[in-house]
XYZ file of C-alpha atoms in Angstrom:
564
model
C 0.000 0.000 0.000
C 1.224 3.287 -1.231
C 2.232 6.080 2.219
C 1.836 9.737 1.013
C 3.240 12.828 2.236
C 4.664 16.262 1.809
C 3.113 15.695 -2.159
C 5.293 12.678 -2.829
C 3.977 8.735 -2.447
C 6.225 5.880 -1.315
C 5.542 2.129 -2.513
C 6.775 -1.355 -3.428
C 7.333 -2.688 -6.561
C 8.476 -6.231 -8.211
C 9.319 -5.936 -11.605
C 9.662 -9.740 -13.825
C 13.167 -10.701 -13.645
C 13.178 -9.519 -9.908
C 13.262 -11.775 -7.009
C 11.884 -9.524 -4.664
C 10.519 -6.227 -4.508
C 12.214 -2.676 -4.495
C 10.919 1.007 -2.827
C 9.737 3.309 -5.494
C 9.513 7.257 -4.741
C 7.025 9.033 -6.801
C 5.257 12.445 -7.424
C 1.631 11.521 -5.386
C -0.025 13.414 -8.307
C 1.140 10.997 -10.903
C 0.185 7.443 -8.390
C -3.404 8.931 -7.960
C -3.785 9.065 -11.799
C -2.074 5.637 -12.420
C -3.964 3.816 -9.746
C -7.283 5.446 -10.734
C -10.260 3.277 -10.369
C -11.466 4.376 -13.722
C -8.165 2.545 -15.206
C -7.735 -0.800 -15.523
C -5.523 -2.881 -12.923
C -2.639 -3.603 -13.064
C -1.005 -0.284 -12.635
C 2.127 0.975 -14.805
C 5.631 0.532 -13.933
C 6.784 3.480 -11.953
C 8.452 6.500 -13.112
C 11.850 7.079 -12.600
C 14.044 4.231 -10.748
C 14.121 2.882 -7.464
C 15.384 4.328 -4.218
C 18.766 3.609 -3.789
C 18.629 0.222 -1.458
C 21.293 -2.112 -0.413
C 21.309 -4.832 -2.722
C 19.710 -8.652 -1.850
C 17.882 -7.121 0.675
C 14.013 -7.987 1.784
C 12.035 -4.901 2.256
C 9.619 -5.842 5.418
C 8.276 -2.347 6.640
C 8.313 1.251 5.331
C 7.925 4.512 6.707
C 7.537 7.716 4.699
C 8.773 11.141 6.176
C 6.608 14.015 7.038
C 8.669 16.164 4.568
C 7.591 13.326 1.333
C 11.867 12.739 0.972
C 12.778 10.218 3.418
C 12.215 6.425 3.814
C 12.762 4.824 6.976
C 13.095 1.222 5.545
C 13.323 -2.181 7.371
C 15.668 -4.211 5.079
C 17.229 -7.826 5.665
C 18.229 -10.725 3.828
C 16.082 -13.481 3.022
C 16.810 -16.069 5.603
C 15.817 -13.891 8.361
C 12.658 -12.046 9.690
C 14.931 -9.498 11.561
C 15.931 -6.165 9.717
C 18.227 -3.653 9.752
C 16.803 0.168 10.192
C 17.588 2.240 6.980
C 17.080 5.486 5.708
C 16.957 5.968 1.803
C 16.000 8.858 -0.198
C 16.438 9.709 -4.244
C 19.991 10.509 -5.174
C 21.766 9.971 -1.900
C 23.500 6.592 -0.950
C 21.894 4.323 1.996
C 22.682 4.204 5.881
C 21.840 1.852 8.253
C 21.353 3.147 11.609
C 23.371 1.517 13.765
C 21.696 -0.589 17.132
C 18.178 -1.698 16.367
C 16.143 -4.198 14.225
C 13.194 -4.821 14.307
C 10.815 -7.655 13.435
C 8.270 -6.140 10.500
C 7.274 -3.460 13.015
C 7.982 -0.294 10.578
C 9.583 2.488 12.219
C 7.238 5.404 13.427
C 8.482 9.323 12.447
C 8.106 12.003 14.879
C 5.958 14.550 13.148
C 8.687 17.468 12.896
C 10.582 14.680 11.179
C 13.352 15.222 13.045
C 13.429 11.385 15.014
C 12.012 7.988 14.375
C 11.048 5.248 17.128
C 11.761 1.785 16.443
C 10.292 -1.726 17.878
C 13.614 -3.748 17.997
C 14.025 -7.452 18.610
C 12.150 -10.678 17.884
C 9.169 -11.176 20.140
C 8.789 -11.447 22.923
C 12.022 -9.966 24.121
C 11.168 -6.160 22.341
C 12.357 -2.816 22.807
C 11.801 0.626 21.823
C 13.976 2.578 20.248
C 14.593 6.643 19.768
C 16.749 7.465 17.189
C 17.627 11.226 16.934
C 18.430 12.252 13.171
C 19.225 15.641 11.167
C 19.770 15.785 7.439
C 22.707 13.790 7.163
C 21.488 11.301 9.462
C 21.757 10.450 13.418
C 22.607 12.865 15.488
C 23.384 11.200 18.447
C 23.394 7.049 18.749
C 20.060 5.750 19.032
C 18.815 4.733 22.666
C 16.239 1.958 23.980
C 13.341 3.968 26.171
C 11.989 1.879 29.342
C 8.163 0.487 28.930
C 5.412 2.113 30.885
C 6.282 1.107 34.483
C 2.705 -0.221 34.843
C 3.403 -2.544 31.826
C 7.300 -3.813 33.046
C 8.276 -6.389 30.940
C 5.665 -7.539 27.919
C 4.889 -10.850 28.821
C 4.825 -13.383 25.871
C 2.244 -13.406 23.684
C 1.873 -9.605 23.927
C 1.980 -8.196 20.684
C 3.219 -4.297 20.538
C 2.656 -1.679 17.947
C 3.949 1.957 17.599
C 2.416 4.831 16.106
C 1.161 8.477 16.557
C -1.842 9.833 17.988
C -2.294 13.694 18.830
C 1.974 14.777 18.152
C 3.103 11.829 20.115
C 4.064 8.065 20.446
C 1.464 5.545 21.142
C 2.354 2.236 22.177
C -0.517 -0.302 22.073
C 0.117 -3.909 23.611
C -2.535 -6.259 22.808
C -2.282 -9.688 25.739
C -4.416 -12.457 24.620
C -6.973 -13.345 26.837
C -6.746 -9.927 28.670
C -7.397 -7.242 26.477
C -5.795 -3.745 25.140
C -3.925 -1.016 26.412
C -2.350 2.393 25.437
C 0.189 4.586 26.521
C 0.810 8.127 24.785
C 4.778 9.368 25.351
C 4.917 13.198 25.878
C 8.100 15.101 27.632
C 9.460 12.177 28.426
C 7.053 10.620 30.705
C 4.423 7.551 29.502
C 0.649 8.390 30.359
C -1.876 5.504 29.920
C -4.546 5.996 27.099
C -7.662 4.753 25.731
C -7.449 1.888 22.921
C -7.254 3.498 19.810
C -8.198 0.937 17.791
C -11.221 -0.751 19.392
C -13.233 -3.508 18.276
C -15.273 -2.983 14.644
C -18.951 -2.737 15.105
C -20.938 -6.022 13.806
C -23.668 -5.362 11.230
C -26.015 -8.707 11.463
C -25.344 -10.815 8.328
C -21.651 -9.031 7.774
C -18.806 -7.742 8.954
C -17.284 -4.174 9.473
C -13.796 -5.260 8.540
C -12.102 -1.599 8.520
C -13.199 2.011 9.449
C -11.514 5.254 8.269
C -12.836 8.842 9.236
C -12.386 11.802 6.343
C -13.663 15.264 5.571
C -16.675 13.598 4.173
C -17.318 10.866 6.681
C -16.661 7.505 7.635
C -15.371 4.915 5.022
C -16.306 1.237 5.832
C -15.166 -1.739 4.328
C -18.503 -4.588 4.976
C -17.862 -8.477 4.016
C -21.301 -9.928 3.562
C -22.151 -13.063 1.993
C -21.118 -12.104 -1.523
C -17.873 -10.144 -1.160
C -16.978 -6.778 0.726
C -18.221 -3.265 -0.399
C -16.113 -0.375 0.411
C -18.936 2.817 0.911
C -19.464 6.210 2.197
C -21.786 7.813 4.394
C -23.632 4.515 2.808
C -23.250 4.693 -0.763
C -21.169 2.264 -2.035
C -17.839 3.428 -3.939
C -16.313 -0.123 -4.576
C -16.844 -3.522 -4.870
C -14.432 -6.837 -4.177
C -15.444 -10.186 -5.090
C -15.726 -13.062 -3.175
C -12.281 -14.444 -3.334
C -10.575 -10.958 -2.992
C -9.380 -10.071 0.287
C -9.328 -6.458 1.485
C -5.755 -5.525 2.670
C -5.143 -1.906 3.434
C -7.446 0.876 3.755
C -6.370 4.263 4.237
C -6.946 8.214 3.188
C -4.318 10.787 1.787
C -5.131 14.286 1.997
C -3.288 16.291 -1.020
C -3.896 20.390 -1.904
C -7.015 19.481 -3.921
C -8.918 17.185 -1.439
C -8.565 13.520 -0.236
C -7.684 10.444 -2.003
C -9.250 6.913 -0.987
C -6.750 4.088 -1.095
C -7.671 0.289 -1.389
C -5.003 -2.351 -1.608
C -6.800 -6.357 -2.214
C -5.632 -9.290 -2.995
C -7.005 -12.327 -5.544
C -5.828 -15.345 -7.318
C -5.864 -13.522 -10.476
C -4.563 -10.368 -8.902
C -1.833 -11.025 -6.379
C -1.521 -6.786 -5.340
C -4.198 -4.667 -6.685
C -3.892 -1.128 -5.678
C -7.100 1.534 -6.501
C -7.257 4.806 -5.333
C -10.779 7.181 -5.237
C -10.682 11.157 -5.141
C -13.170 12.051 -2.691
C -16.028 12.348 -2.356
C -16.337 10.871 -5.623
C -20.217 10.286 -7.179
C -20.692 6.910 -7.399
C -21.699 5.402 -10.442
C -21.896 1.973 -12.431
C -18.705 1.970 -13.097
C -17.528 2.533 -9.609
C -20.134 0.991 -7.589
C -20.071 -2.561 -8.677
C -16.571 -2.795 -10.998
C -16.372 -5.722 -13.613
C -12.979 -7.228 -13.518
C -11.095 -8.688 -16.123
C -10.243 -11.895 -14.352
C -10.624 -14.666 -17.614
C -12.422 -17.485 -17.204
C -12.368 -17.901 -13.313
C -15.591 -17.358 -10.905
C -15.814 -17.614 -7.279
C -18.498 -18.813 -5.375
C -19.038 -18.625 -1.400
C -21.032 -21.997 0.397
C -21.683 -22.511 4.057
C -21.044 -26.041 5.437
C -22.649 -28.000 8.054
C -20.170 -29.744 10.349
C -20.260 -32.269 12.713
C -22.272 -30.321 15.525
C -24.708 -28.319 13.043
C -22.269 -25.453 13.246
C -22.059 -23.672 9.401
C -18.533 -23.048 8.406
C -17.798 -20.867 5.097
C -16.334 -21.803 2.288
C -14.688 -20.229 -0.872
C -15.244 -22.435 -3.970
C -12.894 -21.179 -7.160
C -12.954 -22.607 -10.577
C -13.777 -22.197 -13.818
C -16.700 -20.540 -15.415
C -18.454 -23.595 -16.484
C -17.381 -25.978 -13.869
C -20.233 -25.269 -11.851
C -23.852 -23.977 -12.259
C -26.293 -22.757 -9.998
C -23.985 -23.041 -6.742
C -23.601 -26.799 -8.242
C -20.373 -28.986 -9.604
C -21.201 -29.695 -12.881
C -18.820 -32.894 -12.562
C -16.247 -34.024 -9.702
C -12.730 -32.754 -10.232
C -9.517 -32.480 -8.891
C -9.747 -30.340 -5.922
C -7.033 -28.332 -3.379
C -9.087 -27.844 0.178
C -6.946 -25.333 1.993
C -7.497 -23.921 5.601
C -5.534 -22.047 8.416
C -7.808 -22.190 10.998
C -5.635 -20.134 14.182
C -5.143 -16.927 15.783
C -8.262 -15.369 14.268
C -6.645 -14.756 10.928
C -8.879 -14.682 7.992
C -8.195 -17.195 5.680
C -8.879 -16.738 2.034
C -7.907 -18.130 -1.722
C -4.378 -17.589 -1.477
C -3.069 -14.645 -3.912
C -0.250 -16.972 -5.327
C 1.137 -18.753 -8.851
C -0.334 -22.359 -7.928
C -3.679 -21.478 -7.219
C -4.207 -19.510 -10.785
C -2.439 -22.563 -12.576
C -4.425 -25.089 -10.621
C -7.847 -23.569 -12.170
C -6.784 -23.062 -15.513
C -6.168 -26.838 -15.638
C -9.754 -27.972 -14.879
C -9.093 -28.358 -10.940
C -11.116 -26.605 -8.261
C -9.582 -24.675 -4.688
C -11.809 -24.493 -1.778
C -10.809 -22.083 1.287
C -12.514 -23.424 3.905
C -12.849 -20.823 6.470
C -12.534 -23.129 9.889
C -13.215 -22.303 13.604
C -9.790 -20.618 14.958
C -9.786 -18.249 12.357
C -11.600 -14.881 12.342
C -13.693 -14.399 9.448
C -16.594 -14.133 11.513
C -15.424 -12.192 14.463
C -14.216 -12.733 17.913
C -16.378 -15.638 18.767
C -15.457 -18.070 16.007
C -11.679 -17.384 16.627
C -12.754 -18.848 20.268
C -14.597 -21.487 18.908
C -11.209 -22.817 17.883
C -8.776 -21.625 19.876
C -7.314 -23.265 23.314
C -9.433 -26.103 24.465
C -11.530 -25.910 21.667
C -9.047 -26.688 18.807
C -10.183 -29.934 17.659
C -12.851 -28.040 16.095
C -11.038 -26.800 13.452
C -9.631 -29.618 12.978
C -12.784 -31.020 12.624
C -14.238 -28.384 10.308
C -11.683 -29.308 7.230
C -12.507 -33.088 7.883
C -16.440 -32.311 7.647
C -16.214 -30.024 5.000
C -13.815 -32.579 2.552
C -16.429 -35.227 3.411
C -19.440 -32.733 1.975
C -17.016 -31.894 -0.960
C -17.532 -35.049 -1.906
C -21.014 -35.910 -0.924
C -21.865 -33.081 -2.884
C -20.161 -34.005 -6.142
C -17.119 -31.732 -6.466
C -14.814 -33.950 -6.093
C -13.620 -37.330 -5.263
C -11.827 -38.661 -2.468
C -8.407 -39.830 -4.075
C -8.675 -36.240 -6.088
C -9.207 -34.358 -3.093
C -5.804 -32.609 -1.770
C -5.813 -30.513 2.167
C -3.337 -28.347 2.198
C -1.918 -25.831 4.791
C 0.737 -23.822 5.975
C 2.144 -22.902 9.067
C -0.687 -23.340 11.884
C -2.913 -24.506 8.747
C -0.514 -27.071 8.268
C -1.136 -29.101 11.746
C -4.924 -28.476 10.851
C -4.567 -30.527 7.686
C -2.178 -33.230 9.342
C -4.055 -34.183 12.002
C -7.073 -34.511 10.241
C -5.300 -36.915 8.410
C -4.007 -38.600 11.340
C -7.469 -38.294 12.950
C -9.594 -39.614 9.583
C -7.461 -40.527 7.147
C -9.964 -41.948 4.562
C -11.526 -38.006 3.997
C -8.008 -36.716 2.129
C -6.519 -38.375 -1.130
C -3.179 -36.781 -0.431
C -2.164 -34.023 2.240
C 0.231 -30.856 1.743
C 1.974 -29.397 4.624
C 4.258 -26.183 4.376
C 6.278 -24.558 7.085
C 3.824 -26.791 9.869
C 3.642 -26.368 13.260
C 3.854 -30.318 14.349
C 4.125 -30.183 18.000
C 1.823 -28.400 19.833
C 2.204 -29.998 23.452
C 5.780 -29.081 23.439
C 5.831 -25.136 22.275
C 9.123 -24.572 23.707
C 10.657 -26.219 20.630
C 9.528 -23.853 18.209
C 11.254 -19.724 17.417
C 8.120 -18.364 18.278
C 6.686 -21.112 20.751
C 6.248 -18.571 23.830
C 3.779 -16.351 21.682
C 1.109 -19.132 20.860
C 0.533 -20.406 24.859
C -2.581 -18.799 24.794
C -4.062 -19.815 21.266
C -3.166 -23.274 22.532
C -4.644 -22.863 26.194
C -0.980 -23.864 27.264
C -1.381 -20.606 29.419
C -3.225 -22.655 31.873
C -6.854 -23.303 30.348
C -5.296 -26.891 28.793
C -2.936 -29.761 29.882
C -0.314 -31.513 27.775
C -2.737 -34.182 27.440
C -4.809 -32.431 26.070
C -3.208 -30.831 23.241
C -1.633 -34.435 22.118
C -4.728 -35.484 21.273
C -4.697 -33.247 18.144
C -0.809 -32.872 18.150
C 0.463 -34.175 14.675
C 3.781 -35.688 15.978
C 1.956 -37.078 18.946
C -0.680 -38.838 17.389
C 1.762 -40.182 15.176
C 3.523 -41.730 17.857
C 0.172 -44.222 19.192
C 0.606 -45.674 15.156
C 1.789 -48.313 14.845
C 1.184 -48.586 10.838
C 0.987 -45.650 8.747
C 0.378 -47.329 5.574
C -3.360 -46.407 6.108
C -2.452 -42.665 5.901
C -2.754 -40.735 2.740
C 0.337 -39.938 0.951
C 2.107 -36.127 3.048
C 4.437 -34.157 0.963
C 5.821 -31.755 3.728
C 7.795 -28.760 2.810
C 9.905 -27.090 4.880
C 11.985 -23.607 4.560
C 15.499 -23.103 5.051
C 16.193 -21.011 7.584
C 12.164 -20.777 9.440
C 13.062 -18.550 12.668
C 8.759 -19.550 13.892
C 8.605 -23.424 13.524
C 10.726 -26.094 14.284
C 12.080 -27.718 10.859
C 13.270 -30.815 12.727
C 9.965 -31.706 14.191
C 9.294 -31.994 10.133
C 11.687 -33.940 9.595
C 11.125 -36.671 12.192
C 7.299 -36.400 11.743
C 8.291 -37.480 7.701
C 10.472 -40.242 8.640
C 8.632 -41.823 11.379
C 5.676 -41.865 8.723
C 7.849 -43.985 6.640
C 9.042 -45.959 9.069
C 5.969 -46.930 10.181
C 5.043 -47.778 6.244
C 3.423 -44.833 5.333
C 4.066 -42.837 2.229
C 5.714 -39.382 3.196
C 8.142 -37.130 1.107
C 10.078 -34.171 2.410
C 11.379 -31.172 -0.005
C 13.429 -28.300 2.040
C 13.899 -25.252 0.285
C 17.000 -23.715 0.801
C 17.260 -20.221 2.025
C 14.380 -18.118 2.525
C 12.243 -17.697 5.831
C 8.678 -18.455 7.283
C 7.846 -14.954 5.682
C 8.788 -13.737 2.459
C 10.572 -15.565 -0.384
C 12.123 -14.980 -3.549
C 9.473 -14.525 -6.687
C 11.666 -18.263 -7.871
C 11.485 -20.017 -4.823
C 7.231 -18.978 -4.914
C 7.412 -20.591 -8.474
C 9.418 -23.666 -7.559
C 7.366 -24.237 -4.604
C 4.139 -23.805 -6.759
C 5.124 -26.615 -9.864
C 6.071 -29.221 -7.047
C 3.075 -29.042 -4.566
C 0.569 -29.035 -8.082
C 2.398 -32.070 -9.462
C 2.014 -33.838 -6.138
C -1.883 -32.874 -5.827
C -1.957 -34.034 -9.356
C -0.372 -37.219 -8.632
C 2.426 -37.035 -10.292
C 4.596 -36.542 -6.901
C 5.601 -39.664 -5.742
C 9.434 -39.343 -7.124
C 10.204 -36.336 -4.492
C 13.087 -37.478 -2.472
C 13.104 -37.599 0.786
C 15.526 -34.698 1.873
């Protein structure tokens, strides 16, 4: 998503032959015209070149200055999530401040542009940082700052954000399981603060996924059934589809009035970027755009589970491959899920799930208790001692997607990543005759022992391993654990596990024993490490590697993967 100030806009940019994206600096006037929602997506190149950058560097936060000249980047190679502070601008060479990183937590500007604060270090051991600059660059060696005194040390799990609110730093620090709260830095001295950022409102039937105020009133971005509508003061300036995701919403204010930014993401469109002058009539070409998307439509189901619960579904495919919310015929079909941590899961905006249509196969995102597409209550509904049902959602819904006729059984590949990828394996563990095959990337394996993971001490609470559940209890849905009361696998479906180089969140080595005591035990399991990269980001040729080897498995066309 584009920042804008002092008339100049700040973005990233990927061009073909590059493996990852570079920081563009561009007149704001000439973005708002590119990115118009009267033109077409995708966007032009940019004008001019990019900011001069380090080279083989991840960018994984930005910060424009209040003067429009300076970027306060986070930049790091690819095998870590930790980044270097730097400060670019056009025609000038790049320096790293020297002390902090941070962990994708984009520096915050003072607004007389004269400092930056930093959140450095890898959770949960963070600090602030205050790093004093003039036009050259710092003035004096940055220096932590001490936390509220009422706060002491975060405990883990908190997760902190910086920004500004009324001239000065706010530091929010969300606990799970006991709320918000704010503190506003002035002269020195933290004062606590009401949450800035409270809850969205609930409109019955959808969902207020983001507010932002303007000169003309409030824009709201509402999910309903069908997709999301973006409106003001209740008239309805844009429309995303059902598989689109809403990203970013913000405002920019310019000389002439206020421009309304809207980053989504698709299948078809990995980034789409749109900006609205405001306020702006709307009209039928505005109110309900027409995309150019081919020969793909998207379709949204609700599915009964085991306990009469409905869970949502997104259904891709071709046009043509089904009618009237029906499959016209049972075909190969990718069931993905996440299913944690209230995170909204959604078609994923990446090479294999484009190429996957266009052959004839359909992708299902089923949208799982533990996630939170529909608010606080159905993250809950998954989360802690209520996990299994999750797990029990992708089970139910592969069983209806083939009652139903869109697929088969042996065509019918779960696949997940991360915390989506011990949903999928131990619903294979659990049922094994509801999956053809099972994908797991980057999975989180072990969930009674958290301590052997980077990032272990953050999930005790969407575990219950705060307290609310024992050890026991989380083995009966941990992956490596119910692995270990098999005594044959060969009943299992066939796993391909993938696992990232350097992954600073999960443990690769519980992978790596889960795979071989699979085959041990007679079972058909492959493992394919990528080297390099990180949990996070990855090179544009790593994405595409990754993509042709999980679509050949689900295809069945996998079985020659070696084993390490």
């Amino acid at each position: 998503m584009p920042q804008v100030a002092g008339g100049n806009a700040v973005f990233t940019w990927r061009n073909p032959r590059e493996e990852f994206p570079a920081l563009y600096l561009v007149p704001d006037p000439w973005l708002r015209r590119a990115l118009s929602a009267r033109n077409a997506p995708p966007a032009p190149p940019p004008v001019g070149s990019a900011l001069p950058a380090p080279a083989n560097r991840v960018v994984r936060g930005f910060t424009l200055d209040p003067s429009g000249t300076r970027v306060a980047a986070l930049l790091g190679p690819a095998d870590t999530e930790l980044a270097g502070i730097w400060l670019l601008s056009a025609g000038t060479p790049p320096l790293q401040l020297p002390g902090p990183r941070s962990w994708h937590a984009a520096p915050v500007w003072a607004p007389d542009g004269n400092s930056l604060w930093v959140l450095s270090g890898k959770p949960p051991e963070q600090t602030i940082w205050r790093c004093e600059l003039d036009e050259g660059g710092p003035s004096a060696p940055p220096e932590p700052m001490p936390f509220p005194w009422e706060l002491g040390t975060p405990a883990a799990g908190a997760r902190l954000r910086l920004g500004i609110r009324d001239g000065a730093l706010l530091l929010t620090v969300r606990t799970p399981g006991a709320g918000t709260r704010c503190w506003l830095h002035r002269e020195g001295i933290w004062n606590p603060s009401t949450n800035a950022d409270p809850d969205h409102e609930q409109i019955p039937g959808h969902k207020v996924l983001a507010r932002v105020g303007s000169q003309h009133g409030d824009v709201l971005a509402i999910e309903g059934p069908t997709g999301t509508k973006i409106t003001l003061n209740r008239a309805t300036l844009w429309w995303l589809e059902a598989a689109e995701q809403l990203t970013s919403l913000s405002i920019s204010t310019h000389p002439d009035g206020s421009a309304l930014w809207i980053q989504s993401a698709s299948p078809e469109l990995p980034s789409a970027v749109i900006c609205m002058e405001l306020p702006e009539a709307p009209d039928a070409s505005t109110s309900r755009p027409r995309k150019d998307t081919g020969a793909f439509a998207h379709l949204r189901l609700r599915v009964p589970a085991r306990d009469g619960v409905m869970v949502p579904v997104i259904v891709s495919a071709r046009v043509g491959d089904f009618a009237r919310h029906r499959p016209v015929s049972p075909r190969p079909l990718l069931l993905s899920c996440y299913g944690g941590f209230g995170v909204v899961h959604r078609s994923e905006p990446e090479p294999s799930v484009v190429a996957w249509i266009a052959a004839g196969g359909i992708h299902v995102a089923a949208q799982v208790r533990g996630g939170g597409e529909l608010g606080p209550q159905w993250h809950e509904a998954g989360r802690g001692s209520n996990k299994l049902n999750a797990i029990h959602d992708v089970i139910d819904v592969a069983r209806y997607l083939v009652a139903q006729g869109w697929t088969r059984v042996g065509e019918l590949t779960a696949v997940g990543a991360s915390h989506g990828g011990l949903v999928v394996c131990a619903a294979a563990l659990l049922e094994p005759d509801a999956f053809g095959r099972v994908i797991a990337v980057a999975p989180l394996l072990d969930t009674v022992e958290l301590h052997r993971h980077g990032l272990g001490s953050q999930w005790l609470h969407e575990f219950g391993a705060d307290g609310e559940t024992s050890g026991q209890q989380r083995a009966a849905y941990s992956p490596r654990h119910l692995l270990a009361a098999l005594d044959s696998a060969d009943h299992l479906p066939p796993l391909l596990c993938w696992v990232i180089g350097n992954d600073e969140r999960v443990d690769n080595a519980t992978a790596v024993e889960f795979v071989l005591g699979i085959r041990n035990r007679g079972g058909q399991a492959w493992l394919h490490r990528e080297r390099g990269g990180g949990h996070a980001q990855r090179a544009a040729g790593s994405l595409l590697d990754f993509s042709a080897t999980v679509l050949s498995f689900a295809a069945g066309r996998g079985n020659g993967i070696p084993p390490g």
